[in-house]
PDB file of C-alpha atoms in Angstrom:
ATOM      1  CA  MET A  17       0.172   0.060  -0.142  1.00  0.00           C
ATOM      2  CA  ARG A  18       1.163   3.566  -0.790  1.00  0.00           C
ATOM      3  CA  LEU A  19       0.374   6.440   0.351  1.00  0.00           C
ATOM      4  CA  PHE A  20       0.382   9.715  -2.300  1.00  0.00           C
ATOM      5  CA  ALA A  21      -0.797  13.153  -1.412  1.00  0.00           C
ATOM      6  CA  ILE A  22      -1.671  16.629  -2.930  1.00  0.00           C
ATOM      7  CA  SER A  23      -2.229  19.674  -1.565  1.00  0.00           C
ATOM      8  CA  ASP A  24      -5.078  23.208  -2.640  1.00  0.00           C
ATOM      9  CA  LEU A  25      -7.086  21.652  -5.271  1.00  0.00           C
ATOM     10  CA  HIS A  26      -8.945  25.137  -4.703  1.00  0.00           C
ATOM     11  CA  VAL A  27     -11.984  23.852  -6.524  1.00  0.00           C
ATOM     12  CA  GLY A  28     -13.794  26.777  -6.862  1.00  0.00           C
ATOM     13  CA  TYR A  29     -12.283  27.714  -9.608  1.00  0.00           C
ATOM     14  CA  GLN A  30     -13.369  25.312 -12.638  1.00  0.00           C
ATOM     15  CA  ALA A  31     -10.568  24.708 -14.229  1.00  0.00           C
ATOM     16  CA  ASN A  32      -9.111  22.917 -11.458  1.00  0.00           C
ATOM     17  CA  ARG A  33     -12.965  21.644 -10.702  1.00  0.00           C
ATOM     18  CA  GLU A  34     -11.970  19.643 -14.686  1.00  0.00           C
ATOM     19  CA  ALA A  35      -8.486  18.780 -13.509  1.00  0.00           C
ATOM     20  CA  ILE A  36     -10.056  16.646 -10.386  1.00  0.00           C
ATOM     21  CA  SER A  37     -12.128  14.489 -11.637  1.00  0.00           C
ATOM     22  CA  ALA A  38      -9.316  13.278 -14.178  1.00  0.00           C
ATOM     23  CA  ILE A  39      -7.242  12.006 -10.993  1.00  0.00           C
ATOM     24  CA  SER A  40      -6.314   8.360 -12.058  1.00  0.00           C
ATOM     25  CA  SER A  41      -7.785   5.362  -9.479  1.00  0.00           C
ATOM     26  CA  ARG A  42      -5.633   3.664  -7.168  1.00  0.00           C
ATOM     27  CA  PRO A  43      -7.871   1.307  -5.588  1.00  0.00           C
ATOM     28  CA  SER A  44      -5.566  -0.232  -2.805  1.00  0.00           C
ATOM     29  CA  ASP A  45      -3.248   3.832  -2.066  1.00  0.00           C
ATOM     30  CA  TRP A  46      -4.214   6.148   0.867  1.00  0.00           C
ATOM     31  CA  LEU A  47      -3.986   9.680  -0.326  1.00  0.00           C
ATOM     32  CA  ALA A  48      -4.098  12.725   1.707  1.00  0.00           C
ATOM     33  CA  LEU A  49      -5.706  16.626   0.494  1.00  0.00           C
ATOM     34  CA  VAL A  50      -3.255  19.117   2.401  1.00  0.00           C
ATOM     35  CA  GLY A  51      -5.357  22.047   3.248  1.00  0.00           C
ATOM     36  CA  ASP A  52      -7.127  24.094   0.611  1.00  0.00           C
ATOM     37  CA  VAL A  53      -9.377  21.849  -1.122  1.00  0.00           C
ATOM     38  CA  GLY A  54     -11.896  24.975  -1.198  1.00  0.00           C
ATOM     39  CA  GLU A  55     -13.783  27.252   0.737  1.00  0.00           C
ATOM     40  CA  LEU A  56     -17.390  25.783   0.493  1.00  0.00           C
ATOM     41  CA  PRO A  57     -18.522  22.124   1.802  1.00  0.00           C
ATOM     42  CA  GLU A  58     -20.764  21.519  -0.828  1.00  0.00           C
ATOM     43  CA  GLN A  59     -16.840  22.322  -2.874  1.00  0.00           C
ATOM     44  CA  LEU A  60     -15.208  19.196  -0.066  1.00  0.00           C
ATOM     45  CA  ASP A  61     -18.583  16.876  -0.556  1.00  0.00           C
ATOM     46  CA  PHE A  62     -17.684  17.126  -4.845  1.00  0.00           C
ATOM     47  CA  VAL A  63     -13.441  16.263  -3.968  1.00  0.00           C
ATOM     48  CA  PHE A  64     -14.574  13.503  -1.463  1.00  0.00           C
ATOM     49  CA  GLY A  65     -17.203  12.069  -3.770  1.00  0.00           C
ATOM     50  CA  ILE A  66     -15.123  11.396  -6.806  1.00  0.00           C
ATOM     51  CA  LEU A  67     -11.543  10.904  -4.680  1.00  0.00           C
ATOM     52  CA  GLY A  68     -13.212   8.631  -1.997  1.00  0.00           C
ATOM     53  CA  ARG A  69     -13.573   6.005  -4.883  1.00  0.00           C
ATOM     54  CA  ARG A  70     -10.988   6.127  -6.564  1.00  0.00           C
ATOM     55  CA  PHE A  71      -8.539   5.131  -3.388  1.00  0.00           C
ATOM     56  CA  LYS A  72      -9.024   3.414  -0.273  1.00  0.00           C
ATOM     57  CA  GLN A  73      -8.825   5.928   2.425  1.00  0.00           C
ATOM     58  CA  LEU A  74      -8.526  10.363   2.273  1.00  0.00           C
ATOM     59  CA  VAL A  75      -6.462  10.881   4.494  1.00  0.00           C
ATOM     60  CA  TRP A  76      -7.870  15.641   4.539  1.00  0.00           C
ATOM     61  CA  VAL A  77      -6.436  18.628   6.310  1.00  0.00           C
ATOM     62  CA  PRO A  78      -8.045  21.900   6.489  1.00  0.00           C
ATOM     63  CA  GLY A  79      -5.853  24.615   4.899  1.00  0.00           C
ATOM     64  CA  ASN A  80      -7.009  28.355   5.227  1.00  0.00           C
ATOM     65  CA  HIS A  81      -9.849  28.663   2.869  1.00  0.00           C
ATOM     66  CA  GLU A  82     -11.366  26.243   4.573  1.00  0.00           C
ATOM     67  CA  LEU A  83     -11.915  28.179   7.629  1.00  0.00           C
ATOM     68  CA  TRP A  84     -12.948  31.661   4.883  1.00  0.00           C
ATOM     69  CA  THR A  85     -16.262  33.349   5.789  1.00  0.00           C
ATOM     70  CA  GLU A  86     -18.319  36.808   5.454  1.00  0.00           C
ATOM     71  CA  PRO A  87     -17.003  38.489   8.319  1.00  0.00           C
ATOM     72  CA  TRP A  88     -19.105  40.985   6.877  1.00  0.00           C
ATOM     73  CA  LYS A  89     -22.457  39.849   7.333  1.00  0.00           C
ATOM     74  CA  PRO A  90     -24.579  39.774  10.193  1.00  0.00           C
ATOM     75  CA  GLY A  91     -24.741  37.018  11.882  1.00  0.00           C
ATOM     76  CA  SER A  92     -22.762  35.236   9.661  1.00  0.00           C
ATOM     77  CA  GLU A  93     -21.022  31.531  11.224  1.00  0.00           C
ATOM     78  CA  SER A  94     -17.135  31.772  12.486  1.00  0.00           C
ATOM     79  CA  SER A  95     -14.324  30.091  10.992  1.00  0.00           C
ATOM     80  CA  GLU A  96     -14.315  27.642  13.260  1.00  0.00           C
ATOM     81  CA  GLU A  97     -18.334  27.246  12.600  1.00  0.00           C
ATOM     82  CA  ARG A  98     -17.187  26.817   9.403  1.00  0.00           C
ATOM     83  CA  TYR A  99     -14.067  24.073  10.191  1.00  0.00           C
ATOM     84  CA  ALA A 100     -17.434  22.079  11.768  1.00  0.00           C
ATOM     85  CA  ARG A 101     -18.937  21.615   8.703  1.00  0.00           C
ATOM     86  CA  HIS A 102     -16.865  20.227   6.434  1.00  0.00           C
ATOM     87  CA  LEU A 103     -15.523  18.538   9.310  1.00  0.00           C
ATOM     88  CA  ASP A 104     -19.404  16.438   8.564  1.00  0.00           C
ATOM     89  CA  VAL A 105     -18.734  16.381   4.725  1.00  0.00           C
ATOM     90  CA  ALA A 106     -15.319  14.139   6.099  1.00  0.00           C
ATOM     91  CA  ARG A 107     -17.060  12.272   8.440  1.00  0.00           C
ATOM     92  CA  ARG A 108     -19.793  11.089   5.798  1.00  0.00           C
ATOM     93  CA  TYR A 109     -17.404   9.987   3.253  1.00  0.00           C
ATOM     94  CA  GLY A 110     -15.178   7.999   6.658  1.00  0.00           C
ATOM     95  CA  VAL A 111     -12.420  11.181   5.944  1.00  0.00           C
ATOM     96  CA  ILE A 112      -9.721  11.240   8.299  1.00  0.00           C
ATOM     97  CA  THR A 113      -9.058  14.251   9.526  1.00  0.00           C
ATOM     98  CA  PRO A 114      -7.268  16.155  12.468  1.00  0.00           C
ATOM     99  CA  GLU A 115      -9.863  15.080  15.175  1.00  0.00           C
ATOM    100  CA  ASP A 116      -9.404  11.641  14.385  1.00  0.00           C
ATOM    101  CA  HIS A 117      -7.856   8.730  16.626  1.00  0.00           C
ATOM    102  CA  TYR A 118      -3.854   9.017  14.598  1.00  0.00           C
ATOM    103  CA  PRO A 119      -4.310   5.491  12.283  1.00  0.00           C
ATOM    104  CA  GLU A 120      -1.561   3.249  12.507  1.00  0.00           C
ATOM    105  CA  VAL A 121      -0.674   2.060   8.753  1.00  0.00           C
ATOM    106  CA  GLU A 122       1.752   0.474   7.375  1.00  0.00           C
ATOM    107  CA  PHE A 123       3.206   1.299   4.002  1.00  0.00           C
ATOM    108  CA  GLY A 124       6.101   0.223   2.083  1.00  0.00           C
ATOM    109  CA  GLY A 125       6.319  -3.335   4.862  1.00  0.00           C
ATOM    110  CA  ASP A 126       6.730  -0.068   7.038  1.00  0.00           C
ATOM    111  CA  ARG A 127       4.546   0.985  10.407  1.00  0.00           C
ATOM    112  CA  TYR A 128       4.265   4.422  10.814  1.00  0.00           C
ATOM    113  CA  SER A 129       1.548   6.811  13.308  1.00  0.00           C
ATOM    114  CA  LEU A 130      -0.661   9.014  10.455  1.00  0.00           C
ATOM    115  CA  CYS A 131      -1.411  12.227  11.874  1.00  0.00           C
ATOM    116  CA  PRO A 132      -3.085  15.035  10.155  1.00  0.00           C
ATOM    117  CA  LEU A 133      -2.279  18.193  11.643  1.00  0.00           C
ATOM    118  CA  PHE A 134      -5.279  21.244  12.246  1.00  0.00           C
ATOM    119  CA  THR A 135      -2.412  24.624  13.326  1.00  0.00           C
ATOM    120  CA  LEU A 136      -2.628  27.826  11.577  1.00  0.00           C
ATOM    121  CA  TYR A 137      -0.454  30.395  13.253  1.00  0.00           C
ATOM    122  CA  ASP A 138       1.215  33.051  14.894  1.00  0.00           C
ATOM    123  CA  TYR A 139       2.765  35.950  11.888  1.00  0.00           C
ATOM    124  CA  SER A 140       5.811  34.484  14.000  1.00  0.00           C
ATOM    125  CA  PHE A 141       7.761  33.771  10.805  1.00  0.00           C
ATOM    126  CA  ARG A 142       8.572  36.894  10.390  1.00  0.00           C
ATOM    127  CA  PRO A 143      12.127  38.625  11.222  1.00  0.00           C
ATOM    128  CA  ALA A 144      13.833  39.389  14.357  1.00  0.00           C
ATOM    129  CA  ASN A 145      13.197  42.948  14.296  1.00  0.00           C
ATOM    130  CA  VAL A 146       9.797  43.117  13.181  1.00  0.00           C
ATOM    131  CA  ALA A 147       7.816  43.305  16.395  1.00  0.00           C
ATOM    132  CA  LEU A 148       4.306  40.919  16.726  1.00  0.00           C
ATOM    133  CA  ASP A 149       1.427  44.427  16.784  1.00  0.00           C
ATOM    134  CA  GLN A 150       4.093  45.424  13.138  1.00  0.00           C
ATOM    135  CA  ALA A 151       4.286  42.756  11.249  1.00  0.00           C
ATOM    136  CA  ILE A 152       0.973  43.025   9.015  1.00  0.00           C
ATOM    137  CA  ASN A 153       2.699  46.272   8.348  1.00  0.00           C
ATOM    138  CA  TRP A 154       5.717  44.642   7.886  1.00  0.00           C
ATOM    139  CA  ALA A 155       4.050  43.008   5.177  1.00  0.00           C
ATOM    140  CA  LEU A 156       2.116  46.152   3.735  1.00  0.00           C
ATOM    141  CA  GLU A 157       5.748  47.704   2.831  1.00  0.00           C
ATOM    142  CA  ALA A 158       6.514  45.621   0.210  1.00  0.00           C
ATOM    143  CA  ASP A 159       2.494  45.584  -0.947  1.00  0.00           C
ATOM    144  CA  VAL A 160       1.546  42.162   0.616  1.00  0.00           C
ATOM    145  CA  PHE A 161      -2.239  40.992   1.690  1.00  0.00           C
ATOM    146  CA  CYS A 162      -3.455  38.063   2.866  1.00  0.00           C
ATOM    147  CA  SER A 163      -7.824  37.615   2.124  1.00  0.00           C
ATOM    148  CA  ASP A 164      -7.508  35.810   5.615  1.00  0.00           C
ATOM    149  CA  GLU A 165      -7.685  39.373   7.131  1.00  0.00           C
ATOM    150  CA  ALA A 166     -11.036  40.172   5.647  1.00  0.00           C
ATOM    151  CA  ARG A 167     -11.976  36.569   5.319  1.00  0.00           C
ATOM    152  CA  LEU A 168     -11.075  34.961   9.240  1.00  0.00           C
ATOM    153  CA  LYS A 169     -13.678  34.863  11.746  1.00  0.00           C
ATOM    154  CA  VAL A 170     -11.966  33.283  14.432  1.00  0.00           C
ATOM    155  CA  GLN A 171     -14.399  34.687  17.669  1.00  0.00           C
ATOM    156  CA  PRO A 172     -14.733  33.547  20.302  1.00  0.00           C
ATOM    157  CA  TYR A 173     -11.318  33.079  20.287  1.00  0.00           C
ATOM    158  CA  GLY A 174      -9.195  36.726  21.298  1.00  0.00           C
ATOM    159  CA  SER A 175      -7.464  36.233  17.787  1.00  0.00           C
ATOM    160  CA  VAL A 176      -5.443  33.991  15.226  1.00  0.00           C
ATOM    161  CA  VAL A 177      -2.772  33.949  17.230  1.00  0.00           C
ATOM    162  CA  GLU A 178      -4.653  32.780  20.233  1.00  0.00           C
ATOM    163  CA  TRP A 179      -7.018  30.126  18.169  1.00  0.00           C
ATOM    164  CA  CYS A 180      -3.444  28.740  16.475  1.00  0.00           C
ATOM    165  CA  ARG A 181      -1.726  28.659  20.687  1.00  0.00           C
ATOM    166  CA  ILE A 182      -4.346  26.687  21.776  1.00  0.00           C
ATOM    167  CA  ARG A 183      -4.396  24.564  18.552  1.00  0.00           C
ATOM    168  CA  CYS A 184      -0.613  23.721  19.061  1.00  0.00           C
ATOM    169  CA  THR A 185      -0.659  22.969  22.507  1.00  0.00           C
ATOM    170  CA  SER A 186      -3.907  20.215  21.821  1.00  0.00           C
ATOM    171  CA  THR A 187      -1.922  18.903  19.336  1.00  0.00           C
ATOM    172  CA  GLU A 188       1.202  19.717  20.830  1.00  0.00           C
ATOM    173  CA  ARG A 189      -0.501  17.136  24.166  1.00  0.00           C
ATOM    174  CA  ARG A 190      -2.130  14.351  21.318  1.00  0.00           C
ATOM    175  CA  LEU A 191       1.380  13.809  19.370  1.00  0.00           C
ATOM    176  CA  ARG A 192       3.431  13.085  22.627  1.00  0.00           C
ATOM    177  CA  GLN A 193       1.227  10.141  23.384  1.00  0.00           C
ATOM    178  CA  LEU A 194       2.501   8.656  20.774  1.00  0.00           C
ATOM    179  CA  GLY A 195       4.961   7.514  23.009  1.00  0.00           C
ATOM    180  CA  GLY A 196       8.622   8.045  20.488  1.00  0.00           C
ATOM    181  CA  LYS A 197       6.173   6.154  17.056  1.00  0.00           C
ATOM    182  CA  ARG A 198       7.620   6.152  13.750  1.00  0.00           C
ATOM    183  CA  SER A 199       5.111   9.255  12.284  1.00  0.00           C
ATOM    184  CA  ILE A 200       4.357  11.020   9.714  1.00  0.00           C
ATOM    185  CA  LEU A 201       3.300  13.914   9.564  1.00  0.00           C
ATOM    186  CA  ILE A 202       0.231  15.665   7.119  1.00  0.00           C
ATOM    187  CA  GLY A 203      -0.606  20.116   7.906  1.00  0.00           C
ATOM    188  CA  HIS A 204      -1.290  22.328   5.918  1.00  0.00           C
ATOM    189  CA  PHE A 205       1.540  25.205   7.195  1.00  0.00           C
ATOM    190  CA  PRO A 206       4.634  24.489   6.813  1.00  0.00           C
ATOM    191  CA  LEU A 207       6.251  23.508  10.655  1.00  0.00           C
ATOM    192  CA  ARG A 208       9.550  25.692  10.184  1.00  0.00           C
ATOM    193  CA  TYR A 209      10.197  28.974   8.613  1.00  0.00           C
ATOM    194  CA  ASP A 210      12.842  27.648   6.546  1.00  0.00           C
ATOM    195  CA  LEU A 211      10.717  25.818   4.661  1.00  0.00           C
ATOM    196  CA  VAL A 212       8.923  28.794   3.549  1.00  0.00           C
ATOM    197  CA  THR A 213      10.185  29.916  -0.009  1.00  0.00           C
ATOM    198  CA  LEU A 214       8.257  32.319  -1.735  1.00  0.00           C
ATOM    199  CA  PRO A 215      10.987  34.047  -3.984  1.00  0.00           C
ATOM    200  CA  ARG A 216       8.046  36.787  -4.616  1.00  0.00           C
ATOM    201  CA  ILE A 217       5.739  37.806  -2.346  1.00  0.00           C
ATOM    202  CA  PRO A 218       8.085  36.600   0.853  1.00  0.00           C
ATOM    203  CA  ARG A 219       6.901  38.537   3.448  1.00  0.00           C
ATOM    204  CA  PHE A 220       3.971  36.475   2.978  1.00  0.00           C
ATOM    205  CA  SER A 221       5.558  33.973   5.614  1.00  0.00           C
ATOM    206  CA  ILE A 222       3.624  35.724   8.841  1.00  0.00           C
ATOM    207  CA  TRP A 223       0.566  33.616   7.391  1.00  0.00           C
ATOM    208  CA  CYS A 224       2.516  30.144   6.997  1.00  0.00           C
ATOM    209  CA  GLY A 225       3.015  29.202   9.931  1.00  0.00           C
ATOM    210  CA  THR A 226       4.791  29.036  12.833  1.00  0.00           C
ATOM    211  CA  GLN A 227       7.710  28.560  15.486  1.00  0.00           C
ATOM    212  CA  LEU A 228       5.122  26.523  17.594  1.00  0.00           C
ATOM    213  CA  THR A 229       5.995  23.726  15.783  1.00  0.00           C
ATOM    214  CA  ALA A 230      10.097  23.867  14.404  1.00  0.00           C
ATOM    215  CA  ASP A 231      11.034  20.955  16.432  1.00  0.00           C
ATOM    216  CA  TRP A 232       7.926  18.417  15.998  1.00  0.00           C
ATOM    217  CA  HIS A 233      10.118  16.567  13.445  1.00  0.00           C
ATOM    218  CA  GLN A 234      12.474  15.697  15.940  1.00  0.00           C
ATOM    219  CA  ARG A 235      10.592  15.722  19.065  1.00  0.00           C
ATOM    220  CA  PHE A 236       8.029  13.082  16.974  1.00  0.00           C
ATOM    221  CA  ASN A 237       9.971  10.470  15.540  1.00  0.00           C
ATOM    222  CA  ALA A 238       8.428  12.201  11.438  1.00  0.00           C
ATOM    223  CA  GLU A 239       9.785  10.085   9.548  1.00  0.00           C
ATOM    224  CA  LEU A 240       8.068  12.602   6.604  1.00  0.00           C
ATOM    225  CA  VAL A 241       6.438  15.531   6.635  1.00  0.00           C
ATOM    226  CA  VAL A 242       3.777  16.937   3.710  1.00  0.00           C
ATOM    227  CA  PHE A 243       2.427  20.461   3.247  1.00  0.00           C
ATOM    228  CA  GLY A 244       0.967  22.601   0.964  1.00  0.00           C
ATOM    229  CA  HIS A 245      -0.014  26.718   0.878  1.00  0.00           C
ATOM    230  CA  LEU A 246       3.218  27.340  -0.503  1.00  0.00           C
ATOM    231  CA  HIS A 247       2.111  27.117  -3.777  1.00  0.00           C
ATOM    232  CA  VAL A 248       5.976  25.831  -4.654  1.00  0.00           C
ATOM    233  CA  PRO A 249       5.994  22.265  -4.743  1.00  0.00           C
ATOM    234  CA  SER A 250       9.092  20.283  -2.884  1.00  0.00           C
ATOM    235  CA  VAL A 251      11.166  18.406  -1.569  1.00  0.00           C
ATOM    236  CA  GLN A 252      13.741  19.052   1.049  1.00  0.00           C
ATOM    237  CA  PHE A 253      15.398  17.900   3.924  1.00  0.00           C
ATOM    238  CA  ARG A 254      15.812  19.594   7.963  1.00  0.00           C
ATOM    239  CA  ASP A 255      17.470  17.495  10.564  1.00  0.00           C
ATOM    240  CA  GLY A 256      17.477  14.130   7.917  1.00  0.00           C
ATOM    241  CA  VAL A 257      13.392  13.685   8.000  1.00  0.00           C
ATOM    242  CA  ARG A 258      12.118  14.687   3.983  1.00  0.00           C
ATOM    243  CA  PHE A 259       9.627  17.430   4.344  1.00  0.00           C
ATOM    244  CA  GLU A 260       7.568  17.545   1.129  1.00  0.00           C
ATOM    245  CA  GLU A 261       5.663  20.337  -0.705  1.00  0.00           C
ATOM    246  CA  VAL A 262       2.602  18.578  -2.541  1.00  0.00           C
ATOM    247  CA  SER A 263       0.769  22.121  -3.419  1.00  0.00           C
ATOM    248  CA  LEU A 264      -1.656  22.010  -6.632  1.00  0.00           C
ATOM    249  CA  GLY A 265      -1.617  25.624  -7.016  1.00  0.00           C
ATOM    250  CA  TYR A 266      -4.262  27.991  -8.800  1.00  0.00           C
ATOM    251  CA  PRO A 267      -4.892  27.075 -12.525  1.00  0.00           C
ATOM    252  CA  GLY A 268      -2.623  30.049 -13.501  1.00  0.00           C
ATOM    253  CA  GLN A 269       0.840  28.253 -11.698  1.00  0.00           C
ATOM    254  CA  ARG A 270       1.082  25.175 -13.644  1.00  0.00           C
ATOM    255  CA  SER A 271       1.775  24.233 -17.219  1.00  0.00           C
ATOM    256  CA  LYS A 272      -1.712  24.122 -19.205  1.00  0.00           C
ATOM    257  CA  SER A 273      -0.118  20.679 -20.932  1.00  0.00           C
ATOM    258  CA  ALA A 274       0.620  19.108 -17.714  1.00  0.00           C
ATOM    259  CA  ASP A 275      -1.186  15.722 -16.229  1.00  0.00           C
ATOM    260  CA  ILE A 276      -3.610  16.689 -13.033  1.00  0.00           C
ATOM    261  CA  ASN A 277      -1.937  13.356 -12.270  1.00  0.00           C
ATOM    262  CA  GLN A 278       1.485  14.203 -11.830  1.00  0.00           C
ATOM    263  CA  TYR A 279       0.716  16.551  -8.822  1.00  0.00           C
ATOM    264  CA  VAL A 280      -0.527  13.451  -7.544  1.00  0.00           C
ATOM    265  CA  ARG A 281       3.034  12.609  -5.507  1.00  0.00           C
ATOM    266  CA  GLN A 282       3.780   9.138  -3.983  1.00  0.00           C
ATOM    267  CA  VAL A 283       5.002  10.271  -0.704  1.00  0.00           C
ATOM    268  CA  LEU A 284       5.657   6.592   0.127  1.00  0.00           C
ATOM    269  CA  PRO A 285       7.517   4.224   0.603  1.00  0.00           C
TER     270      PRO A 285
END
């Protein structure tokens, strides 16, 4: 049995919906959907409905787009409520999520604890001389801005920083319970600042993760870390651990002649 992964499907775009429909069937293998599948429950329903029939098991973690809502509308749902609706869709299809027990799975003859993560970001991926309360202004100085600032409704949390801290604390508690077993860490956001490679918009880094997770690959005996968000596919190594960015991205960010199956990456074995 093999593990495949892809992130940032962004099926709000017609071209990406058509591409997803062309993903080949691998009924003996698992597929990790590493965030930013879409913004709406019906978009996740579309993807899970298609790919759930083509793979033995789906794993899904939320990206920032799955948390988008309409804060400007009176009575709009919070980002956490939107996440809960996406979880309901995942459960209908038997998709493994960050809220589920971490399963032990064998890939290529080796056994791992497979750990879907939901960690968020806290603006700590910034230079040391930039204060937290100046992080967004620092990005704006380079005309860089993230739509999350308008689309996330973080209540009941006081800020995305607080929500991130709570998510990381609870996730870390669960990871400690693995007791040193070999793990596969799967999360939308890069775990380390030095993985954020964005040549055109480097200051977008503040919306890309948290320093709270920088050593998780070592502390929790990771064999592999899979992430997305950057729309810059890559394979990097830190401390002997392989980190794979597995984004598809927006339609204009890839070759029109590229086969979608080139983006469905086999990450194990």
